[in-house]
Amino acid sequence: MSNAEATASSDQTATGKAEAAHNPEAARLRALLEPSVQANRLYLEDVAIVPGSHRVVHVVVDLPQEETGGVSLDVIADISKVLSDVLDNDPADDGRPYDLEVSSPGVGRPLTEPRHWHRAKGRMVKVNVVQGDNVMGRVQSVDDGGVMIVPEIAVKKGMKPKQGDPIKLPFDRIRNGKVEIEFSHLNGNGLETEHNGPSEEA
């Protein structure tokens, strides 16, 4: 049996992906859990295992890329129960006790995949560009080719930031990106007004 713990956010996704790539047990559990995650209309971001006599199985789930907002604590709690049942009935389990931790990605997750950029639509981001100046701006749209950014133009302190003309950054020119913490922003350029500070939303 497991002790399940639901948490609102985590920035351990990169660690989990690296582990899944090199840890056969993490890859096996990912394959075991993924159908149940998908059946609950969620995306399985990562599975990581902290080894030991009492293992910790850390699972990160996210909403599908076409949805906005974040994974609520109620949804995290529900999927935790589902995944706990799956693990308890794992035919290949060796019987060692484990703790299950389920969370959603934190705002600090690096934006390294197209689905990450889809999930960041409307957010203020800092983009690390390959062979060019880095860009700070708001994600306006995302397609198969890249990301449309409305850049923020630096102004004097105390003045309202200005927005430049939208620029298209192809994925092959983007090294990575990071969502910038905002507590509120005004609607502009057709972008939805939303809370973007620390919360249970990813």
Coordinates of N, CA and C in Angstrom, one line a residue:
M1 N 0.8 -1.2 0.0 CA 0.0 0.0 0.0 C 0.9 1.2 0.0
S2 N 0.3 2.3 -0.4 CA 1.1 3.6 -0.5 C 0.5 4.6 0.4
N3 N 1.3 5.6 0.6 CA 0.9 6.9 1.2 C 0.9 7.9 0.1
A4 N -0.3 8.4 -0.3 CA -0.4 9.3 -1.4 C -0.4 10.7 -0.9
E5 N 0.4 11.6 -1.6 CA 0.5 13.0 -1.3 C 0.2 13.8 -2.5
A6 N -0.7 14.7 -2.5 CA -1.1 15.6 -3.6 C -0.5 17.0 -3.3
T7 N 0.3 17.5 -4.3 CA 0.9 18.8 -4.1 C 0.5 19.7 -5.3
A8 N 0.5 21.0 -5.2 CA 0.0 21.9 -6.2 C 0.9 22.1 -7.3
S9 N 2.2 22.2 -7.0 CA 3.2 22.5 -8.1 C 4.5 21.9 -7.8
S10 N 5.3 21.7 -8.8 CA 6.6 21.2 -8.7 C 7.5 21.6 -9.9
D11 N 8.7 21.8 -9.6 CA 9.6 22.2 -10.7 C 10.7 21.1 -11.0
Q12 N 10.3 19.8 -10.7 CA 11.2 18.7 -10.8 C 11.0 18.0 -12.1
T13 N 10.3 18.6 -13.1 CA 10.0 17.9 -14.3 C 11.3 17.5 -15.1
A14 N 12.3 18.4 -15.2 CA 13.5 18.1 -15.9 C 14.2 16.9 -15.3
T15 N 14.3 16.8 -14.0 CA 14.9 15.7 -13.3 C 14.1 14.4 -13.6
G16 N 12.8 14.5 -13.6 CA 12.0 13.3 -13.9 C 12.2 12.8 -15.3
K17 N 12.3 13.7 -16.2 CA 12.5 13.2 -17.6 C 13.9 12.6 -17.8
A18 N 14.9 13.2 -17.2 CA 16.2 12.6 -17.3 C 16.2 11.2 -16.7
E19 N 15.5 11.1 -15.5 CA 15.5 9.8 -14.9 C 14.8 8.7 -15.7
A20 N 13.6 9.1 -16.3 CA 12.8 8.2 -17.1 C 13.6 7.7 -18.3
A21 N 14.5 8.6 -18.8 CA 15.3 8.2 -19.9 C 16.4 7.1 -19.5
H22 N 16.9 7.1 -18.3 CA 17.9 6.3 -17.9 C 17.5 5.2 -16.9
N23 N 16.3 5.3 -16.3 CA 15.9 4.4 -15.3 C 14.7 3.5 -15.9
P24 N 15.0 2.2 -16.1 CA 14.0 1.3 -16.7 C 12.8 1.3 -15.8
E25 N 12.9 1.3 -14.5 CA 11.7 1.2 -13.6 C 10.8 2.4 -13.8
A26 N 11.4 3.6 -13.9 CA 10.7 4.9 -14.1 C 9.9 4.8 -15.4
A27 N 10.6 4.3 -16.4 CA 10.0 4.1 -17.8 C 8.8 3.1 -17.7
R28 N 9.0 2.0 -16.9 CA 8.0 1.0 -16.8 C 6.7 1.6 -16.1
L29 N 7.0 2.4 -15.0 CA 5.8 2.9 -14.3 C 5.1 4.0 -15.1
R30 N 5.9 4.7 -15.9 CA 5.3 5.7 -16.8 C 4.3 5.0 -17.8
A31 N 4.7 3.9 -18.4 CA 3.9 3.1 -19.3 C 2.7 2.6 -18.5
L32 N 2.8 2.2 -17.3 CA 1.8 1.6 -16.5 C 0.7 2.7 -16.1
L33 N 1.2 3.9 -15.8 CA 0.3 4.9 -15.3 C -0.3 5.8 -16.4
E34 N 0.3 5.9 -17.5 CA -0.1 6.8 -18.6 C -1.6 6.6 -19.0
P35 N -2.0 5.4 -19.2 CA -3.4 5.2 -19.7 C -4.4 5.7 -18.7
S36 N -4.2 5.6 -17.4 CA -5.1 6.1 -16.4 C -5.1 7.6 -16.3
V37 N -3.9 8.2 -16.5 CA -3.8 9.7 -16.6 C -4.6 10.2 -17.8
Q38 N -4.4 9.6 -18.9 CA -5.1 10.1 -20.1 C -6.6 9.9 -20.0
A39 N -7.0 8.8 -19.3 CA -8.4 8.5 -19.2 C -9.1 9.6 -18.3
N40 N -8.3 10.3 -17.5 CA -8.8 11.4 -16.7 C -8.6 12.8 -17.4
R41 N -8.3 12.8 -18.7 CA -8.1 14.0 -19.5 C -7.0 14.8 -18.9
L42 N -5.9 14.1 -18.6 CA -4.7 14.8 -18.2 C -3.5 14.3 -19.0
Y43 N -2.4 15.0 -18.9 CA -1.2 14.7 -19.6 C -0.1 14.3 -18.6
L44 N 0.5 13.1 -18.8 CA 1.6 12.6 -17.9 C 2.9 13.3 -18.3
E45 N 3.3 14.3 -17.5 CA 4.5 15.0 -17.8 C 5.8 14.2 -17.4
D46 N 5.8 13.7 -16.2 CA 7.0 13.0 -15.8 C 6.7 11.9 -14.7
V47 N 7.5 10.9 -14.6 CA 7.6 10.0 -13.5 C 9.0 9.9 -13.0
A48 N 9.2 10.1 -11.7 CA 10.5 10.0 -11.2 C 10.5 9.1 -9.9
I49 N 11.5 8.4 -9.6 CA 11.6 7.5 -8.5 C 12.8 7.9 -7.6
V50 N 12.5 8.1 -6.3 CA 13.6 8.2 -5.4 C 13.8 6.9 -4.8
P51 N 14.9 6.2 -5.1 CA 15.1 4.8 -4.6 C 15.4 4.7 -3.1
G52 N 15.3 3.5 -2.7 CA 15.5 3.2 -1.3 C 14.6 2.0 -0.8
S53 N 14.7 1.6 0.5 CA 13.8 0.6 1.0 C 12.4 1.1 1.0
H54 N 12.2 2.4 1.1 CA 10.8 3.0 1.1 C 10.9 4.0 -0.1
R55 N 10.5 3.6 -1.3 CA 10.6 4.4 -2.5 C 9.6 5.6 -2.4
V56 N 10.0 6.6 -3.2 CA 9.1 7.7 -3.5 C 8.8 7.8 -5.0
V57 N 7.6 7.6 -5.4 CA 7.2 7.7 -6.8 C 6.6 9.1 -7.0
H58 N 7.3 9.9 -7.7 CA 6.8 11.3 -8.0 C 6.3 11.4 -9.4
V59 N 5.0 11.8 -9.5 CA 4.3 11.9 -10.7 C 3.9 13.3 -11.0
V60 N 4.2 13.8 -12.2 CA 3.8 15.2 -12.5 C 2.8 15.1 -13.7
V61 N 1.6 15.7 -13.4 CA 0.5 15.7 -14.4 C 0.2 17.1 -14.8
D62 N -0.3 17.3 -16.0 CA -0.6 18.6 -16.5 C -1.9 18.5 -17.3
L63 N -2.5 19.7 -17.6 CA -3.7 19.7 -18.5 C -3.2 19.5 -20.0
P64 N -4.1 19.0 -20.9 CA -3.7 19.0 -22.3 C -3.3 20.4 -22.8
Q65 N -2.5 20.4 -23.8 CA -2.0 21.7 -24.3 C -3.0 22.7 -24.8
E66 N -4.2 22.2 -25.2 CA -5.2 23.1 -25.7 C -6.0 23.7 -24.6
E67 N -5.8 23.3 -23.4 CA -6.6 23.9 -22.3 C -5.8 25.0 -21.6
T68 N -6.5 25.9 -21.0 CA -5.8 27.0 -20.3 C -6.0 26.8 -18.8
G69 N -5.3 27.5 -18.0 CA -5.4 27.4 -16.5 C -4.5 26.3 -16.0
G70 N -4.7 25.9 -14.8 CA -3.8 24.9 -14.2 C -4.6 23.7 -13.6
V71 N -3.9 22.7 -13.1 CA -4.5 21.6 -12.5 C -4.9 21.9 -11.1
S72 N -6.2 21.8 -10.8 CA -6.7 22.2 -9.5 C -6.3 21.1 -8.4
L73 N -6.3 21.5 -7.2 CA -6.0 20.6 -6.1 C -7.0 19.4 -6.0
D74 N -8.2 19.7 -6.3 CA -9.2 18.6 -6.4 C -8.9 17.6 -7.4
V75 N -8.5 18.0 -8.6 CA -8.1 17.1 -9.6 C -6.9 16.3 -9.2
I76 N -5.9 17.0 -8.6 CA -4.7 16.3 -8.2 C -5.0 15.2 -7.2
A77 N -6.0 15.6 -6.2 CA -6.4 14.6 -5.2 C -7.1 13.4 -5.9
D78 N -7.9 13.6 -6.8 CA -8.6 12.6 -7.5 C -7.7 11.7 -8.3
I79 N -6.8 12.2 -9.0 CA -5.9 11.4 -9.8 C -4.9 10.7 -8.9
S80 N -4.6 11.2 -7.8 CA -3.7 10.6 -6.8 C -4.3 9.2 -6.4
K81 N -5.6 9.3 -6.1 CA -6.3 8.0 -5.7 C -6.3 7.0 -6.8
V82 N -6.6 7.5 -8.0 CA -6.6 6.6 -9.2 C -5.2 5.9 -9.3
L83 N -4.2 6.7 -9.3 CA -2.8 6.2 -9.6 C -2.3 5.3 -8.4
S84 N -2.8 5.6 -7.2 CA -2.4 4.8 -6.1 C -3.0 3.4 -6.2
D85 N -4.3 3.3 -6.7 CA -4.9 2.0 -7.0 C -4.2 1.2 -8.0
V86 N -3.7 1.9 -9.1 CA -3.0 1.3 -10.2 C -1.7 0.7 -9.6
L87 N -1.0 1.5 -8.8 CA 0.3 1.0 -8.3 C 0.1 -0.1 -7.3
D88 N -0.9 -0.1 -6.5 CA -1.2 -1.1 -5.6 C -1.5 -2.5 -6.3
N89 N -2.0 -2.4 -7.5 CA -2.3 -3.6 -8.3 C -1.3 -3.9 -9.4
D90 N -0.1 -3.3 -9.3 CA 0.9 -3.5 -10.2 C 1.4 -4.9 -10.2
P91 N 1.2 -5.7 -11.2 CA 1.6 -7.2 -11.2 C 3.1 -7.4 -11.1
A92 N 3.9 -6.4 -11.4 CA 5.4 -6.5 -11.4 C 6.0 -5.9 -10.1
D93 N 5.1 -5.4 -9.2 CA 5.6 -4.8 -8.0 C 6.3 -5.8 -7.1
D94 N 7.4 -5.4 -6.4 CA 8.2 -6.3 -5.6 C 7.7 -6.3 -4.1
G95 N 6.7 -5.5 -3.8 CA 6.1 -5.5 -2.5 C 6.7 -4.5 -1.5
R96 N 7.8 -3.8 -2.0 CA 8.4 -2.8 -1.1 C 7.4 -1.6 -0.9
P97 N 7.4 -1.0 0.3 CA 6.5 0.1 0.5 C 6.9 1.4 -0.3
Y98 N 6.0 2.2 -0.6 CA 6.4 3.4 -1.4 C 5.4 4.6 -1.0
D99 N 5.9 5.8 -1.2 CA 5.0 7.0 -1.1 C 4.8 7.5 -2.5
L100 N 3.5 7.8 -2.8 CA 3.2 8.4 -4.1 C 3.0 9.9 -3.9
E101 N 3.7 10.7 -4.7 CA 3.5 12.2 -4.7 C 3.1 12.6 -6.1
V102 N 1.9 13.3 -6.2 CA 1.4 13.7 -7.5 C 1.3 15.2 -7.4
S103 N 1.8 15.9 -8.4 CA 1.8 17.3 -8.5 C 1.6 17.8 -9.9
S104 N 1.5 19.1 -10.1 CA 1.4 19.7 -11.4 C 2.7 20.6 -11.6
P105 N 3.1 20.9 -12.8 CA 4.3 21.7 -13.0 C 4.2 23.1 -12.4
G106 N 5.2 23.5 -11.8 CA 5.3 24.9 -11.3 C 5.6 25.9 -12.4
V107 N 5.4 27.2 -12.0 CA 5.6 28.2 -13.0 C 7.1 28.3 -13.4
G108 N 8.0 27.7 -12.6 CA 9.4 27.7 -12.9 C 9.8 26.7 -13.9
R109 N 8.9 25.9 -14.4 CA 9.3 24.9 -15.4 C 9.8 25.5 -16.6
P110 N 11.0 25.1 -17.1 CA 11.5 25.6 -18.3 C 10.6 25.3 -19.5
L111 N 10.4 26.2 -20.4 CA 9.6 26.0 -21.6 C 10.5 25.4 -22.7
T112 N 10.5 24.1 -22.8 CA 11.4 23.5 -23.7 C 10.7 22.7 -24.8
E113 N 9.4 22.5 -24.7 CA 8.7 21.7 -25.7 C 7.5 22.5 -26.3
P114 N 7.1 22.2 -27.5 CA 5.9 23.0 -28.1 C 4.7 23.0 -27.1
R115 N 4.4 21.9 -26.5 CA 3.2 21.8 -25.6 C 3.4 22.8 -24.4
H116 N 4.6 23.0 -24.0 CA 4.9 23.9 -22.9 C 4.5 25.3 -23.3
W117 N 4.8 25.7 -24.6 CA 4.5 27.0 -25.1 C 3.0 27.2 -25.3
H118 N 2.3 26.1 -25.7 CA 0.9 26.2 -25.8 C 0.3 26.5 -24.5
R119 N 0.8 25.8 -23.4 CA 0.2 26.0 -22.1 C 0.6 27.4 -21.5
A120 N 1.6 28.1 -22.1 CA 2.0 29.4 -21.7 C 1.3 30.6 -22.4
K121 N 0.4 30.3 -23.3 CA -0.3 31.3 -24.1 C -0.9 32.4 -23.1
G122 N -0.6 33.6 -23.4 CA -1.1 34.7 -22.6 C -0.2 35.1 -21.5
R123 N 0.8 34.3 -21.3 CA 1.8 34.6 -20.2 C 3.0 35.5 -20.6
M124 N 3.5 36.2 -19.6 CA 4.8 36.9 -19.9 C 5.9 35.9 -19.8
V125 N 6.8 35.9 -20.7 CA 7.9 34.9 -20.7 C 9.2 35.6 -21.1
K126 N 10.3 35.0 -20.7 CA 11.6 35.4 -21.1 C 12.1 34.3 -22.0
V127 N 12.5 34.6 -23.3 CA 12.9 33.6 -24.2 C 14.4 33.7 -24.5
N128 N 15.1 32.6 -24.2 CA 16.5 32.5 -24.6 C 16.7 32.1 -26.0
V129 N 17.2 33.0 -26.8 CA 17.2 32.8 -28.3 C 18.6 32.3 -28.7
V130 N 18.6 31.3 -29.7 CA 19.8 30.8 -30.2 C 20.3 31.9 -31.2
Q131 N 21.6 32.3 -31.1 CA 22.2 33.3 -32.0 C 21.3 34.5 -32.2
G132 N 21.1 35.2 -31.1 CA 20.3 36.4 -31.1 C 20.1 37.0 -29.8
D133 N 19.4 38.1 -29.7 CA 19.1 38.7 -28.4 C 17.9 38.0 -27.8
N134 N 18.0 37.8 -26.5 CA 16.9 37.2 -25.7 C 15.7 38.2 -25.8
V135 N 14.5 37.6 -25.7 CA 13.3 38.4 -25.8 C 12.4 38.3 -24.6
M136 N 11.9 39.4 -24.1 CA 10.9 39.4 -23.0 C 9.6 39.9 -23.6
G137 N 8.6 39.1 -23.4 CA 7.3 39.5 -24.0 C 6.2 38.5 -23.7
R138 N 5.0 38.7 -24.2 CA 3.9 37.9 -23.9 C 3.6 36.9 -25.1
V139 N 3.3 35.7 -24.7 CA 3.0 34.7 -25.8 C 1.6 35.0 -26.4
Q140 N 1.6 35.3 -27.6 CA 0.3 35.6 -28.3 C -0.3 34.4 -28.9
S141 N 0.5 33.6 -29.6 CA 0.0 32.4 -30.2 C 1.1 31.4 -30.5
V142 N 0.7 30.2 -30.7 CA 1.7 29.1 -30.9 C 1.2 28.2 -32.1
D143 N 2.1 27.9 -33.0 CA 1.7 26.9 -34.0 C 2.8 25.9 -34.2
D144 N 2.7 25.1 -35.2 CA 3.7 24.0 -35.4 C 5.1 24.6 -35.7
G145 N 5.2 25.8 -36.2 CA 6.4 26.4 -36.6 C 7.2 27.1 -35.5
G146 N 6.4 27.7 -34.5 CA 7.1 28.5 -33.5 C 6.1 29.2 -32.6
V147 N 6.6 30.3 -32.0 CA 5.9 31.1 -31.1 C 5.8 32.6 -31.5
M148 N 4.6 33.1 -31.4 CA 4.4 34.6 -31.7 C 4.5 35.3 -30.4
I149 N 5.5 36.2 -30.2 CA 5.7 37.0 -29.0 C 5.4 38.4 -29.2
V150 N 4.7 39.1 -28.3 CA 4.5 40.5 -28.3 C 5.5 41.0 -27.3
P151 N 6.6 41.6 -27.8 CA 7.7 42.0 -26.9 C 7.4 43.2 -26.0
E152 N 8.0 43.2 -24.8 CA 7.9 44.3 -23.9 C 9.1 45.2 -24.2
I153 N 8.9 46.5 -24.4 CA 10.0 47.5 -24.6 C 10.3 48.2 -23.3
A154 N 11.6 48.2 -23.0 CA 12.0 48.8 -21.7 C 11.7 50.3 -21.7
V155 N 11.2 50.8 -20.6 CA 10.9 52.2 -20.5 C 11.5 52.6 -19.1
K156 N 11.4 54.0 -18.9 CA 11.9 54.5 -17.6 C 11.1 53.9 -16.4
K157 N 11.8 53.8 -15.3 CA 11.1 53.2 -14.1 C 9.9 54.0 -13.7
G158 N 8.8 53.4 -13.4 CA 7.6 54.0 -13.0 C 6.6 54.3 -14.2
M159 N 7.1 54.1 -15.4 CA 6.3 54.2 -16.6 C 5.7 52.9 -17.0
K160 N 4.5 52.9 -17.6 CA 3.9 51.7 -18.1 C 4.7 51.1 -19.2
P161 N 5.0 49.8 -19.1 CA 5.7 49.2 -20.2 C 5.0 49.3 -21.6
K162 N 5.8 49.4 -22.6 CA 5.3 49.5 -24.0 C 5.4 48.2 -24.7
Q163 N 4.5 47.9 -25.6 CA 4.5 46.7 -26.3 C 5.0 47.0 -27.8
G164 N 5.9 46.1 -28.2 CA 6.4 46.2 -29.6 C 5.5 45.4 -30.6
D165 N 5.9 45.4 -31.8 CA 5.2 44.7 -32.8 C 5.5 43.2 -32.6
P166 N 4.5 42.3 -32.8 CA 4.6 40.9 -32.6 C 5.8 40.3 -33.5
I167 N 6.5 39.4 -32.9 CA 7.6 38.8 -33.6 C 7.4 37.3 -33.6
K168 N 7.8 36.6 -34.6 CA 7.6 35.1 -34.7 C 9.0 34.5 -34.4
L169 N 9.1 33.6 -33.4 CA 10.3 32.9 -33.1 C 10.1 31.5 -33.5
P170 N 10.8 31.0 -34.5 CA 10.7 29.5 -34.8 C 11.3 28.7 -33.7
F171 N 10.8 27.5 -33.5 CA 11.2 26.6 -32.4 C 12.7 26.3 -32.5
D172 N 13.3 26.3 -33.7 CA 14.7 26.0 -33.9 C 15.6 27.2 -33.5
R173 N 15.0 28.3 -33.2 CA 15.8 29.5 -32.7 C 15.6 29.7 -31.2
I174 N 14.7 28.8 -30.6 CA 14.5 29.0 -29.2 C 15.3 27.9 -28.4
R175 N 16.1 28.4 -27.5 CA 16.9 27.5 -26.6 C 15.9 27.0 -25.5
N176 N 15.3 27.9 -24.9 CA 14.2 27.6 -23.9 C 13.6 28.9 -23.5
G177 N 12.6 28.8 -22.6 CA 11.9 30.0 -22.1 C 11.5 29.8 -20.7
K178 N 11.1 30.9 -20.0 CA 10.6 30.8 -18.6 C 9.5 31.8 -18.4
V179 N 8.5 31.3 -17.7 CA 7.3 32.2 -17.4 C 7.8 33.2 -16.3
E180 N 7.5 34.4 -16.5 CA 7.8 35.5 -15.5 C 6.6 35.6 -14.6
I181 N 6.8 35.8 -13.3 CA 5.8 35.9 -12.4 C 5.1 37.3 -12.5
E182 N 3.8 37.3 -12.6 CA 3.0 38.5 -12.6 C 1.9 38.3 -11.7
F183 N 1.4 39.4 -11.0 CA 0.3 39.3 -10.2 C -1.0 39.7 -10.9
S184 N -0.9 40.5 -11.9 CA -2.0 40.8 -12.8 C -1.5 41.5 -14.0
H185 N -2.3 41.5 -15.1 CA -2.0 42.3 -16.2 C -3.3 42.7 -17.0
L186 N -3.2 43.8 -17.7 CA -4.4 44.2 -18.4 C -4.5 43.5 -19.8
N187 N -5.7 43.4 -20.2 CA -6.0 42.8 -21.5 C -5.5 43.7 -22.6
G188 N -4.8 43.0 -23.6 CA -4.3 43.7 -24.7 C -4.0 42.8 -25.8
N189 N -4.1 43.2 -27.0 CA -3.8 42.4 -28.2 C -4.6 41.1 -28.2
G190 N -5.8 41.2 -27.7 CA -6.6 40.0 -27.7 C -6.2 39.0 -26.7
L191 N -5.4 39.3 -25.8 CA -4.9 38.3 -24.8 C -5.8 38.4 -23.6
E192 N -6.1 37.2 -23.0 CA -7.0 37.2 -21.9 C -6.4 37.7 -20.6
T193 N -7.1 38.5 -19.9 CA -6.7 39.0 -18.6 C -6.8 37.8 -17.6
E194 N -5.7 37.6 -16.8 CA -5.6 36.5 -15.9 C -4.7 36.7 -14.8
H195 N -4.8 36.0 -13.7 CA -3.9 36.0 -12.6 C -2.7 35.1 -13.0
N196 N -1.5 35.6 -12.8 CA -0.3 34.9 -13.2 C 0.7 34.8 -12.1
G197 N 0.3 34.9 -10.9 CA 1.2 34.8 -9.8 C 1.2 33.4 -9.2
P198 N 2.0 33.2 -8.1 CA 2.0 31.9 -7.5 C 0.7 31.4 -7.1
S199 N 0.2 30.2 -7.6 CA -1.1 29.7 -7.2 C -1.1 28.2 -7.5
E200 N -2.2 27.6 -7.4 CA -2.3 26.2 -7.7 C -2.3 26.0 -9.2
E201 N -2.4 27.0 -10.0 CA -2.3 26.8 -11.4 C -0.9 26.8 -11.9
A202 N -0.7 26.0 -12.9 CA 0.7 25.8 -13.5 C 1.0 27.0 -14.4

